[in-house]
Each structure stands twice: as structure tokens, then as C-alpha cells.
mmCIF file of C-alpha atoms in Angstrom:
data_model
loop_
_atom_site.group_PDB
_atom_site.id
_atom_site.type_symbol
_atom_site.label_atom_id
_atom_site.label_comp_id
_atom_site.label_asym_id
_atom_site.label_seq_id
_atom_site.Cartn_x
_atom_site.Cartn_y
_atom_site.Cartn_z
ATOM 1 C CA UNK K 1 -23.160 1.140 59.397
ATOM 2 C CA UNK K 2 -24.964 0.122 62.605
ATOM 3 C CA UNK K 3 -28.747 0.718 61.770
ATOM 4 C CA UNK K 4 -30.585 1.901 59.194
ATOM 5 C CA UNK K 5 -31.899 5.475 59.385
ATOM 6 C CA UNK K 6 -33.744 6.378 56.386
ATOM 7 C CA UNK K 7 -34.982 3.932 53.905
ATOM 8 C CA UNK K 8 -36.966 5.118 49.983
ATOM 9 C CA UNK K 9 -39.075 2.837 48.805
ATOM 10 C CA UNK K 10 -40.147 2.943 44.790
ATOM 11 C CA UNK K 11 -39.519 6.076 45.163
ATOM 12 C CA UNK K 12 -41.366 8.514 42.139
ATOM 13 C CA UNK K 13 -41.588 11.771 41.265
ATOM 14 C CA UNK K 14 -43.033 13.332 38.062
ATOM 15 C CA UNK K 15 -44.012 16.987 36.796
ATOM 16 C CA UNK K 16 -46.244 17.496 34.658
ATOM 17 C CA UNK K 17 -44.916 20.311 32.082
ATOM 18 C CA UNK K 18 -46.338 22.169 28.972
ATOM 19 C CA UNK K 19 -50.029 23.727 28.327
ATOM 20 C CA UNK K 20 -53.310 22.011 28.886
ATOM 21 C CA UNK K 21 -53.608 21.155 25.081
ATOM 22 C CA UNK K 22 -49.596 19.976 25.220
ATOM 23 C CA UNK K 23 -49.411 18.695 28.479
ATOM 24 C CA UNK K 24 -46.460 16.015 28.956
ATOM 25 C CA UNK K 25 -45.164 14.332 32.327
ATOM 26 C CA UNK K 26 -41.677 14.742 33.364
ATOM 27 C CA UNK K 27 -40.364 11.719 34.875
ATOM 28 C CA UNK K 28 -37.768 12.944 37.224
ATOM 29 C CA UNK K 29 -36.827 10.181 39.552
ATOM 30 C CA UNK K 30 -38.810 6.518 39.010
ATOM 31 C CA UNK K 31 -38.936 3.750 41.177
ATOM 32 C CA UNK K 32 -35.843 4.487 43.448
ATOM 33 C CA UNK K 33 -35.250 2.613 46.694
ATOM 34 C CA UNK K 34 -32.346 3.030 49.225
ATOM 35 C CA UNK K 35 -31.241 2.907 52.100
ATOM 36 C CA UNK K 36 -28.859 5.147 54.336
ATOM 37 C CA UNK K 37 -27.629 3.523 57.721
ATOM 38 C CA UNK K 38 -26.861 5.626 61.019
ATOM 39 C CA UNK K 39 -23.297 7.189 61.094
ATOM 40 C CA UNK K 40 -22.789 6.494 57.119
ATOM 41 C CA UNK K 41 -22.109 8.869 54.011
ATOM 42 C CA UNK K 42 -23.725 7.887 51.068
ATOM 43 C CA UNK K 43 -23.059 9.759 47.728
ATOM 44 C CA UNK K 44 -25.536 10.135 44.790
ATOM 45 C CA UNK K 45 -23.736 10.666 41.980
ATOM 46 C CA UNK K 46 -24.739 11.228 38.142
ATOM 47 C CA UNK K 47 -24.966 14.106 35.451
ATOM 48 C CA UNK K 48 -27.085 16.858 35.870
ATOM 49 C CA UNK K 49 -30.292 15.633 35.284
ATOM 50 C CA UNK K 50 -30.094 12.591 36.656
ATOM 51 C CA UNK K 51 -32.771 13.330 39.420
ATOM 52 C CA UNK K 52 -30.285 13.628 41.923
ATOM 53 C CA UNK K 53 -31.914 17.173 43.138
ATOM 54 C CA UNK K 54 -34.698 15.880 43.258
ATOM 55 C CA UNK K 55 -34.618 13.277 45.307
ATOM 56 C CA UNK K 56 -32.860 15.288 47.769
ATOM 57 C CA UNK K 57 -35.541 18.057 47.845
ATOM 58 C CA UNK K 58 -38.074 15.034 48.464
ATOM 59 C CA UNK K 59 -36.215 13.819 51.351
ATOM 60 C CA UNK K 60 -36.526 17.157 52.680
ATOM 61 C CA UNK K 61 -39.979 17.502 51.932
ATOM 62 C CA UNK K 62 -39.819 20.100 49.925
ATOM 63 C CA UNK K 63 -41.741 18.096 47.049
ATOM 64 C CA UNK K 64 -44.220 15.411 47.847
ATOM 65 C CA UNK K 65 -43.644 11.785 45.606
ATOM 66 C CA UNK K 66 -45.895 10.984 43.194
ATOM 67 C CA UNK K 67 -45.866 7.835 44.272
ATOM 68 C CA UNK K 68 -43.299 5.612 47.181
ATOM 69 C CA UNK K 69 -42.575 6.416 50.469
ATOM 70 C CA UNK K 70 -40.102 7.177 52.119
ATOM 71 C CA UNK K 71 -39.506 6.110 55.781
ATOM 72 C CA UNK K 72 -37.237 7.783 58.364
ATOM 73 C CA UNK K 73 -36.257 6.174 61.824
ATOM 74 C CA UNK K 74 -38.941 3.138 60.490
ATOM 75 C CA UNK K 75 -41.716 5.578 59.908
ATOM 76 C CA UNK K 76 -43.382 7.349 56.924
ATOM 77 C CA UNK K 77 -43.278 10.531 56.051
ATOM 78 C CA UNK K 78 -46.732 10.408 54.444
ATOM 79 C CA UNK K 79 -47.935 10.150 58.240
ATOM 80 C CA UNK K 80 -46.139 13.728 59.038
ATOM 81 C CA UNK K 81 -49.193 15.661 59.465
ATOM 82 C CA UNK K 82 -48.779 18.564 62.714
ATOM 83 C CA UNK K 83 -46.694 21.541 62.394
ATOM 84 C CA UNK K 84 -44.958 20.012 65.438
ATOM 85 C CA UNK K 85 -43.750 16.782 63.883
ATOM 86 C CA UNK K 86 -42.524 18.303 60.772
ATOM 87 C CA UNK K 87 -40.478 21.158 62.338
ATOM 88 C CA UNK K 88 -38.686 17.932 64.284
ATOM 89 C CA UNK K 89 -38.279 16.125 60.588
ATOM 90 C CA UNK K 90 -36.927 19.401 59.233
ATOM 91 C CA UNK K 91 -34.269 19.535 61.939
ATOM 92 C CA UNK K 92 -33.113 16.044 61.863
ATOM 93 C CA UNK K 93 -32.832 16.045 58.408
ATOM 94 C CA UNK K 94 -31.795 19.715 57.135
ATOM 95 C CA UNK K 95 -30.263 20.692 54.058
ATOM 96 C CA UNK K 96 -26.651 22.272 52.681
ATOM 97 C CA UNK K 97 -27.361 23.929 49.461
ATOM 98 C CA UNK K 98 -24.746 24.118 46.736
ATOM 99 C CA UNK K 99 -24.620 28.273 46.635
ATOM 100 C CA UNK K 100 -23.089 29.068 49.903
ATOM 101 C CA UNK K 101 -23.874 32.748 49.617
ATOM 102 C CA UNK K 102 -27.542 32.500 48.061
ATOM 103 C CA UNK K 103 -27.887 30.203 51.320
ATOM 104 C CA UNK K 104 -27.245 32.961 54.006
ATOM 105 C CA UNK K 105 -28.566 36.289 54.342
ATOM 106 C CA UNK K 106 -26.470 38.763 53.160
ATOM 107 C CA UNK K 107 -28.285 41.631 55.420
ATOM 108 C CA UNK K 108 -27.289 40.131 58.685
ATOM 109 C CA UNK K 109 -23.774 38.907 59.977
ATOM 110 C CA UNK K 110 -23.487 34.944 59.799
ATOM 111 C CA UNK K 111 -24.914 34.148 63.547
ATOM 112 C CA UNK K 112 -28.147 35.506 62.118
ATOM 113 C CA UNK K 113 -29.155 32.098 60.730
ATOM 114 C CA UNK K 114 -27.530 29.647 63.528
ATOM 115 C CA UNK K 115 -28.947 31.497 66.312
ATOM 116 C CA UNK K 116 -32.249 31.769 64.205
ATOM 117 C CA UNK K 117 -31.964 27.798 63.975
ATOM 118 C CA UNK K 118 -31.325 27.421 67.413
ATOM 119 C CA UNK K 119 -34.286 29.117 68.451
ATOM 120 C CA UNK K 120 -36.832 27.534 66.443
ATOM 121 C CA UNK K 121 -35.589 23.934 66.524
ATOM 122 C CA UNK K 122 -34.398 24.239 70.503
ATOM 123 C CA UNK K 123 -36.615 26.616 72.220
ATOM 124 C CA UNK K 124 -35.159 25.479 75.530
ATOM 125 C CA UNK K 125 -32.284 27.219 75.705
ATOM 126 C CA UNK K 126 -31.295 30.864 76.947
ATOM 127 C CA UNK K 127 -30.178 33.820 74.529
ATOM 128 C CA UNK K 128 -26.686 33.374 76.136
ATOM 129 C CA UNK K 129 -26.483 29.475 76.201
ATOM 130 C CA UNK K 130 -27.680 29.620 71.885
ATOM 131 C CA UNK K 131 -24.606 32.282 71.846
ATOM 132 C CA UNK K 132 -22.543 29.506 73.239
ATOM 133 C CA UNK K 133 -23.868 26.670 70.975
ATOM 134 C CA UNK K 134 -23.479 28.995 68.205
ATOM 135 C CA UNK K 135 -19.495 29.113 68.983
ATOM 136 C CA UNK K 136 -19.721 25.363 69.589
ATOM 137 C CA UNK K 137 -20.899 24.603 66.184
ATOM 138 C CA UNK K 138 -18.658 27.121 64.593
ATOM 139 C CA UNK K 139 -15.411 25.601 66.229
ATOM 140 C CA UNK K 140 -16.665 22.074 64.872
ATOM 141 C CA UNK K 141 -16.842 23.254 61.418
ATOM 142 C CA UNK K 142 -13.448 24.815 61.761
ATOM 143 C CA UNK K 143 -14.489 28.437 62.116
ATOM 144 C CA UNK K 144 -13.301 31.273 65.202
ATOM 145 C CA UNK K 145 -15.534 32.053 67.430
ATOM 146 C CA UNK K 146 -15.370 35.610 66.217
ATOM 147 C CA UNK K 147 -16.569 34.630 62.831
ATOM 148 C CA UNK K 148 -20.028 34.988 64.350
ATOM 149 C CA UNK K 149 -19.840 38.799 63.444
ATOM 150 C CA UNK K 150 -18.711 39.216 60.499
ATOM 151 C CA UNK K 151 -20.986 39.418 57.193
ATOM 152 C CA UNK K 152 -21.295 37.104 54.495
ATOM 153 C CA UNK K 153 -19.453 39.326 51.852
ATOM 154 C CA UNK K 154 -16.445 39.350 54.450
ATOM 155 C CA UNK K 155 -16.039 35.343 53.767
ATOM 156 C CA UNK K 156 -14.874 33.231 51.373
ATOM 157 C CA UNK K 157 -16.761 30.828 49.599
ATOM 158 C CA UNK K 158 -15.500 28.071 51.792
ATOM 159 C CA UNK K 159 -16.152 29.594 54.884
ATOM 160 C CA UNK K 160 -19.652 30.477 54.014
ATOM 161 C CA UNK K 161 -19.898 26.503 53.375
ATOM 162 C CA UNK K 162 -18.949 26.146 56.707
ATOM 163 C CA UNK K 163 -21.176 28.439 57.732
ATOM 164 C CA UNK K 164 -24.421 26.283 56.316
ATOM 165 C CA UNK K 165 -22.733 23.279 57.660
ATOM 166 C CA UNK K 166 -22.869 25.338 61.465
ATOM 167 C CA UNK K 167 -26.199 25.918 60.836
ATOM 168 C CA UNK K 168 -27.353 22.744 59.892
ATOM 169 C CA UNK K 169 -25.308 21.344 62.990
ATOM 170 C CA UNK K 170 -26.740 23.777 65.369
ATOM 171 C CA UNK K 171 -30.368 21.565 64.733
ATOM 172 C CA UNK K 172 -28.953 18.189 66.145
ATOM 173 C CA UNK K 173 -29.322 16.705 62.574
ATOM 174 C CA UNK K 174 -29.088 12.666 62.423
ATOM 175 C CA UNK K 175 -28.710 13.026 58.835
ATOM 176 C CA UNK K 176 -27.992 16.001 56.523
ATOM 177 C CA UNK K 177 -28.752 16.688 52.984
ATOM 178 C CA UNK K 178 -25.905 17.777 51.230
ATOM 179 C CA UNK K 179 -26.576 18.853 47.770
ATOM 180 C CA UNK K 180 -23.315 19.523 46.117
ATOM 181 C CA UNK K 181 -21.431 21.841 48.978
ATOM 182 C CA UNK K 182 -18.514 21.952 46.822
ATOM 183 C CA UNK K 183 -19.165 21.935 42.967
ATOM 184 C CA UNK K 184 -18.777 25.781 43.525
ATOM 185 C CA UNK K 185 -15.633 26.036 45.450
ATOM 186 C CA UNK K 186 -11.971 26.613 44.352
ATOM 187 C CA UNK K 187 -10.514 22.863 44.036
ATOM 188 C CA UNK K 188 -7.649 23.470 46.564
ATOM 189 C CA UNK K 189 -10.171 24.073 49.346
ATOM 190 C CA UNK K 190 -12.505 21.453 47.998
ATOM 191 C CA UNK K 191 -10.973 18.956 50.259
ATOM 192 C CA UNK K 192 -11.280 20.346 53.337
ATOM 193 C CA UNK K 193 -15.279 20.399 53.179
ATOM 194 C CA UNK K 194 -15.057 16.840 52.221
ATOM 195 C CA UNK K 195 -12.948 16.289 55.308
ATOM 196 C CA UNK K 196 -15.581 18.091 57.368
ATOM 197 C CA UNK K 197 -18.381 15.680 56.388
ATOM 198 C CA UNK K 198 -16.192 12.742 57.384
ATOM 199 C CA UNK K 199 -15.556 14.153 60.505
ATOM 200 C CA UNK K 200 -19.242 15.251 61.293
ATOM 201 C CA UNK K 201 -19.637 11.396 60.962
ATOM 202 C CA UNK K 202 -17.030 10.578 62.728
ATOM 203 C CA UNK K 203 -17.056 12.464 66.160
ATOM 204 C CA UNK K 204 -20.689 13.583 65.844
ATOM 205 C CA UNK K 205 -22.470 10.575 64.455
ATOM 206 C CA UNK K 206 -24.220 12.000 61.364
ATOM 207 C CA UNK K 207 -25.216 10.535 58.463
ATOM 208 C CA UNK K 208 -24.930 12.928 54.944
ATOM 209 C CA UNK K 209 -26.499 11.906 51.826
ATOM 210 C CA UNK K 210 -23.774 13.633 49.626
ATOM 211 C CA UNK K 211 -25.006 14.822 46.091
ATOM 212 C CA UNK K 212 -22.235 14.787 43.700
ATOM 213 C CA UNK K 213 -21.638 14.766 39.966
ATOM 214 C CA UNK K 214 -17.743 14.500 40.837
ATOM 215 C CA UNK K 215 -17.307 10.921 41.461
ATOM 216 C CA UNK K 216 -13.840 10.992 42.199
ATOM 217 C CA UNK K 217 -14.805 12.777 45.461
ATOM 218 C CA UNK K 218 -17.219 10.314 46.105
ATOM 219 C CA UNK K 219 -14.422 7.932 46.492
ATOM 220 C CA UNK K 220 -12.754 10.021 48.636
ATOM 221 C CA UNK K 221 -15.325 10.345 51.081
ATOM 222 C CA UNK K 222 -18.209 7.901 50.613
ATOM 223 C CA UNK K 223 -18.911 4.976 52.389
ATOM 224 C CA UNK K 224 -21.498 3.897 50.050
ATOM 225 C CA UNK K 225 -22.414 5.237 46.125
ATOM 226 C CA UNK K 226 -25.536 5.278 44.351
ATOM 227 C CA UNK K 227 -25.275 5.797 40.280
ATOM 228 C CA UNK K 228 -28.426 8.111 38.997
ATOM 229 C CA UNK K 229 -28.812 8.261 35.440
ATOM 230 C CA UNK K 230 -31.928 9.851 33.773
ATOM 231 C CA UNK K 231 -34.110 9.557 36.918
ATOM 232 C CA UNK K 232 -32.934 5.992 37.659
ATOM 233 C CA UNK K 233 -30.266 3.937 39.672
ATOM 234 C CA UNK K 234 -27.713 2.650 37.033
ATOM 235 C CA UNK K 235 -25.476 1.121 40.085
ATOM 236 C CA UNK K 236 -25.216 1.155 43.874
ATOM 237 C CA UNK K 237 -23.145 -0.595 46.164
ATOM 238 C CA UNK K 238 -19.633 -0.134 48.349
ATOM 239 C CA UNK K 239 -17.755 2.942 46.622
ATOM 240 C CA UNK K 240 -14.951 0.827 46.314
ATOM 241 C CA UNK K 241 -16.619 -2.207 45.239
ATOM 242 C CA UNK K 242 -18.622 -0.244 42.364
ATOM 243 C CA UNK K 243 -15.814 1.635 41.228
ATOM 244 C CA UNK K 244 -13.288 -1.251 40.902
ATOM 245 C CA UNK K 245 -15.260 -2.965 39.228
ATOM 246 C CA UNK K 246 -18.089 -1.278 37.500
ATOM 247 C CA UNK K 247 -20.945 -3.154 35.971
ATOM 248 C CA UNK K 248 -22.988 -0.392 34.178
ATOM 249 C CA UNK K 249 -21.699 1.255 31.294
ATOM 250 C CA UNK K 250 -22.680 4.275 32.750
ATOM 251 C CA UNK K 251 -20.654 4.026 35.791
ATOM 252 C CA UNK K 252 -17.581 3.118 33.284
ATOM 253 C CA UNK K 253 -18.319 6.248 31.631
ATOM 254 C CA UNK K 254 -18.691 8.552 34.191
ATOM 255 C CA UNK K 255 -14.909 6.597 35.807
ATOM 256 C CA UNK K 256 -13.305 7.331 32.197
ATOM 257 C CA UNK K 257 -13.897 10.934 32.051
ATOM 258 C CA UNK K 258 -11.771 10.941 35.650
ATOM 259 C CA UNK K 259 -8.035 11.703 34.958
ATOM 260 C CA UNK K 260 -6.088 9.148 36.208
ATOM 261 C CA UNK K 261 -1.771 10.213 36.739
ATOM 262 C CA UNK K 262 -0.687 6.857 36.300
ATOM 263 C CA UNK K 263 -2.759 5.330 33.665
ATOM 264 C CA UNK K 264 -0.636 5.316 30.075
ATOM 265 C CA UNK K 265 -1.975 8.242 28.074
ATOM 266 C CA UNK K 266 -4.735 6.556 25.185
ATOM 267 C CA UNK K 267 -4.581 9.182 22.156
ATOM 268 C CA UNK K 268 -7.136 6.790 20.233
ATOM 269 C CA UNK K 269 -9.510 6.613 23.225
ATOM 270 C CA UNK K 270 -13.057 7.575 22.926
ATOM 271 C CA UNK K 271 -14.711 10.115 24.455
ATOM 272 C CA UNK K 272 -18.951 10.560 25.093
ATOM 273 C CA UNK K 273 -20.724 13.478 23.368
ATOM 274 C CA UNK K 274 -24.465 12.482 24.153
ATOM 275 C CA UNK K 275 -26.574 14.091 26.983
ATOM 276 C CA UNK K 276 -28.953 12.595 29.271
ATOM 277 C CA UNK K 277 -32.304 12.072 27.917
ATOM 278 C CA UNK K 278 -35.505 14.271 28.617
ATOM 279 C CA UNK K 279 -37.610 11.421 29.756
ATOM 280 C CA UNK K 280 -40.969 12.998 28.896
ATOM 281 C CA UNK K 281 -43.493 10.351 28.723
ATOM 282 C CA UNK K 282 -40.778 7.453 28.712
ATOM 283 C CA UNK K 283 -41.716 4.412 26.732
ATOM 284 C CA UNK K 284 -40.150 1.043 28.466
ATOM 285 C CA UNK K 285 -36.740 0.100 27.699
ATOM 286 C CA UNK K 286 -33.271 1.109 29.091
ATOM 287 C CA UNK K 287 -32.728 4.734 29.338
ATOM 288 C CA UNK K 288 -29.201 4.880 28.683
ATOM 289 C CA UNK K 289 -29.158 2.639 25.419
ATOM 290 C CA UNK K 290 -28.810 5.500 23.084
ATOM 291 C CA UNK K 291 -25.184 6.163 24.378
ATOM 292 C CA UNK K 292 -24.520 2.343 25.698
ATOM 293 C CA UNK K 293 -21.440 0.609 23.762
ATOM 294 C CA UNK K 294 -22.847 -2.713 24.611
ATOM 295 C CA UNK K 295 -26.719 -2.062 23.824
ATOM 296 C CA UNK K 296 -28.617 -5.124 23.101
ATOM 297 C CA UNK K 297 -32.160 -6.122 21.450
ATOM 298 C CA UNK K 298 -33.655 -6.309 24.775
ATOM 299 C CA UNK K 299 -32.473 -3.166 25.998
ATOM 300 C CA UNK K 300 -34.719 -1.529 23.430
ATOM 301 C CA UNK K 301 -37.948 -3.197 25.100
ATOM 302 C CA UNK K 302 -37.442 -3.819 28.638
ATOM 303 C CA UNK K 303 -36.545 -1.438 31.363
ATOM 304 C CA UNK K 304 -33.818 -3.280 33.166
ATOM 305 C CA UNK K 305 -34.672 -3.892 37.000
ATOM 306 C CA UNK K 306 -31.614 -3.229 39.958
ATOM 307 C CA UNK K 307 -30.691 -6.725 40.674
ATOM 308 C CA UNK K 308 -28.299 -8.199 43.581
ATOM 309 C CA UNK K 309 -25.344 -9.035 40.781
ATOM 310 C CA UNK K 310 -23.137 -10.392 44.548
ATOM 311 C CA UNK K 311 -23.293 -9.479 47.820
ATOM 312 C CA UNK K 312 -23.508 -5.806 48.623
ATOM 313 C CA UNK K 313 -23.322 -4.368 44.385
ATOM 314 C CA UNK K 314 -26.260 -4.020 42.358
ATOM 315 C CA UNK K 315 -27.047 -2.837 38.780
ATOM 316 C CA UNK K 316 -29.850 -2.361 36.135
ATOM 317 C CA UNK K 317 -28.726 -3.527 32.906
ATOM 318 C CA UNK K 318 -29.479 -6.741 31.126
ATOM 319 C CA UNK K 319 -25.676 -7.578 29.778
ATOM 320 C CA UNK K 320 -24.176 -6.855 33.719
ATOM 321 C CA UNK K 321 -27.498 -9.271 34.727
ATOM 322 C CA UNK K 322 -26.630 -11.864 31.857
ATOM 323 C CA UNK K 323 -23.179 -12.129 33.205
ATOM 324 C CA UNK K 324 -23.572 -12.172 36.540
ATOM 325 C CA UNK K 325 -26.079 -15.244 35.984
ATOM 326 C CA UNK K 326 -23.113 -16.527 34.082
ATOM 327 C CA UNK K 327 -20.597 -16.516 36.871
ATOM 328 C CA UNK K 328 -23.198 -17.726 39.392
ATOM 329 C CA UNK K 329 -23.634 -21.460 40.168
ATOM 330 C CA UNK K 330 -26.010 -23.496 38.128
ATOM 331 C CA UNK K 331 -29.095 -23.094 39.116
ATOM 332 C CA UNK K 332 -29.212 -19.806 40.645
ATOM 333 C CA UNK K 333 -29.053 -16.326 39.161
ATOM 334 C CA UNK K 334 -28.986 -12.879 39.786
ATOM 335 C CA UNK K 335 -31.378 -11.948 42.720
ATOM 336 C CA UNK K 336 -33.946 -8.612 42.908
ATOM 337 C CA UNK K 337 -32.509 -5.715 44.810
ATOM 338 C CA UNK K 338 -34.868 -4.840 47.512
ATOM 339 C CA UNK K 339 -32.973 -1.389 48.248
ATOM 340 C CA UNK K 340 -30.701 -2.780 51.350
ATOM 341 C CA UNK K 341 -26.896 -3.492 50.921
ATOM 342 C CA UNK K 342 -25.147 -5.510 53.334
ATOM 343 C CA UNK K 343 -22.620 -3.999 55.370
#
């Protein structure tokens, strides 16, 4: 990571659901701050539910926060006010949706959309040189060149991934939302999209917020992972760091339900039934201490803040807190997390 890019900062968002004489408020995401650098993949993984979605779609500005900001290249979006500057937001930052097909037209052949994209977000160039870019793009995201005219029906489900990848591409992006591009693809093919965002960072330099509930993929692919859970970060750090040693019980949870070849076979082991909580009207306290193996008093009354547990790996909950103040030096003890992880 050699900058930082785009930066959330207490991030909240909250609908408010039911009839005027029933009306409750929906806390999907509260108090969420990150940070993705320039050239960087970070995944946001959780259950559904989490607020992963959501998130994304405020990144895109598709919903406004209720409350946070969220900053992109050091400024705020809340500041985005002419049609000009957020048509330039919308094609730095576009978005890969997890239905490839409900993504693309199904009326006009696949260049429809990248030549559509090319035209709105660079008006500068000639109907023959958008042809070209649109075989550019198409060859990047391992396509022919004569894909161009064919119709969606005529490709599979990872080609028309491809396809919204190309289009996103086509734009310029610095950072692209991708929202899970392969939840709903064949698993033998599921590796060759994930190979595809490591090369667009790679040879073309862009960042991708990846949206996953498959964390095993987001260890294949992630530079950095965020744990959602019930609208909040659980855990966040290096993918490697967090998942060699998780802290949350949540991030051991979601690791244990990921089959593992060479680990002895557990007949006796446990396995989770609970769900994620609606969190209408939340009252304070940890969200995930209905379903937490290691719940304490204090997890019934406070909501536990992300805090620094060492360099680069954070967490909210009080026991991974408690310990890491344990291990520290006297004296010290388990610092704030501000939203930025060292590289």
C-alpha cells in the first residue's frame, strides 16, 4: 500500500422500517471507519446481514449516511454537489454487482454497456477509438475481441463477470466496488475472477473493496480483511495476521465453518445454529454475545470499541481487549483504533 485512497469515518447508516404508529430504526452499519490504500484489495467479509451491502452501496453513493463521512482522494463526499463532479466519483469508483446477468442488458450484445461507459465517462474519444478501448478492456479481463458481439444469453456466467469487470475498467476506475462477483459462479471458475482482481491491481493499479461472505477467498486474494458482524467491525487487520490468529470469536467462527484437508477430522466438534441479530433499535452491549462462547458480564452492557490489540490487527471485544492488555507491558494497554492499519 503506497497511499491511502479512500478513508470512512464513523461511518452510519440506519432505515427507518414499519408504520408511523410502529415505526422502528434499522441499524445497518454503525460507526465504521476504514481505510483502503492505492493499489490494495481489501475484503469485507461477514454473514449476510452484516451490513456489508450496505456499506458498499454508500461508497457508491447510492445511499447517503446517516451520519460519518466518507472521504475519497482526502476529500468528502458530502461536498459532491454538481452533476459534473459526481459523474467523475461514479467513474473512479464504479461497481461489480453479484448477478452478472441482471447487471447487463439482455436486449443488446455485451459492447452495449462498455461503449455506453465510454461515452459518458470519456467524451473525448472517437466512435472508432471507444471500439478500440472496448477490445482493450475486453483482452484485460481475458475476453476475445469478438466477444463484443455476442449477447448476454450466449455467455456463461463467468464471462458475463468479466464482462462487468470490462465495463467497470473501461471508466479508468482507481478503485472498484466489488460486491460478491463470485458467490454465484460455478466453484471451478471461481478462481479465475479472483485472479482477475489481483491482476487489475497488479498491472493496472486498482484498488477493489471485495465483498465476500467466503472468507477462504479472502485469503486467497486479499491484502487486507475487515470482519462485519451485525452492522459492526468484529476484526480488521492483515488477512494473514487476522486469520492466524483470530481474536474475535466471530472471526473463529466464521474460520471453523472452512474445511480444512489436513486438519484431523473432530466428530465431537461444535457447530453454530444462531443467526445474526435484527438490530432494530439496539440497546448497548456486544452484538454478538448471544452466540459468543466466551461472553462475559460486561459484554451484556457495553458495546465493545475496535481497539489497536498490536501493530496492524484490531478487534471489538472486551475478553480479546483484556488479553491483549495482559500481554502488553506494564503500564500500557490496548490503544483506540482510529481506522488506519500500518502497512
Amino acid at each position: 500500500m503506497t497511499g491511502e485512497l479512500l478513508r470512512t469515518e464513523q461511518l452510519a447508516r440506519h432505515f427507518r422500517i414499519g408504520s408511523a404508529l410502529s415505526r422502528r430504526t434499522l441499524h445497518a452499519v454503525d460507526d465504521v471507519s476504514f481505510t483502503i490504500g492505492e493499489r490494495e484489495i481489501v475484503a469485507l467479509a461477514g454473514e449476510s446481514g452484516s451490513g456489508k451491502s450496505t456499506i458498499a452501496r454508500v461508497l457508491a453513493r447510492i445511499y447517503k449516511p446517516t451520519s460519518g463521512e466518507v472521504y475519497f482522494e482526502g476529500k468528502p463526499l458530502s461536498r459532491i454537489g454538481s452533476r459534473r463532479d459526481a459523474l467523475r466519483y461514479s467513474g473512479l469508483v464504479p461497481m461489480v454487482f453479484q448477478d452478472p446477468f441482471a447487471s447487463i442488458n439482455p436486449v443488446f450484445r455485451v459492447q452495449h454497456g462498455v461503449l455506453r461507459s465510454l461515452k459518458l465517462h470519456r467524451p473525448g474519444l472517437s466512435a472508432a477509438q471507444r471500439l478500440t478501448e472496448a477490445a482493450r478492456v475486453f483482452e484485460i479481463v481475458g475476453l476475445n475481441a469478438d466477444m463484443l458481439q455476442r449477447f448476454p444469453y450466449e455467455l456463461s456466467g463467468g464471462q458475463r463477470q468479466r464482462v462487468g469487470f470490462a465495463q467497470a475498467l473501461a471508466m479508468r476506475p482507481k478503485l472498484i466496488l466489488a460486491d460478491e462477483p463470485v458467490s454465484m459462479l460455478d466453484v471451478s471458475i471461481r478462481v479465475g475472477l479472483l485472479n482477475l482482481m489481483a491482476q487489475l491491481r497488479d498491472r493496472e493499479g486498482v484498488s477493489i473493496l471485495y465483498i465476500t461472505h467466503d472468507i477462504a477467498s479472502a485469503r486467497y486474494v486479499a491484502d487486507r480483511l475487515i470482519v462485519m458482524y451485525a452492522g459492526r467491525i468484529a476484526e480488521t487487520g492483515r488477512t494473514e495476521d487476522v486469520l492466524r490468529a483470530p481474536r474475535h470469536p466471530y472471526t473463529q467462527l466464521l474460520l471453523s465453518a472452512v474445511p480444512d484437508p489436513r486438519a484431523p477430522l473432530n466428530v465431537g466438534a461444535q457447530t453454530d445454529t444462531g443467526e445474526p441479530p435484527r438490530v432494530f433499535d439496539p440497546a448497548p452491549g456486544c452484538r454478538f454475545r448471544w452466540r459468543c462462547p466466551l461472553v462475559i458480564d460486561e459484554c451484556h452492557r457495553v458495546t465493545p470499541e475496535l481497539r489497536l490489540l498490536w501493530p496492524g490487527h484490531a478487534a471489538a471485544c472486551h475478553v480479546a481487549a483484556s488479553n491483549a492488555d495482559e500481554a502488553a507491558s506494564p503500564g500500557t494497554s490496548a490503544a483506540p483504533y482510529s481506522g488506519e492499519v500500518s502497512a
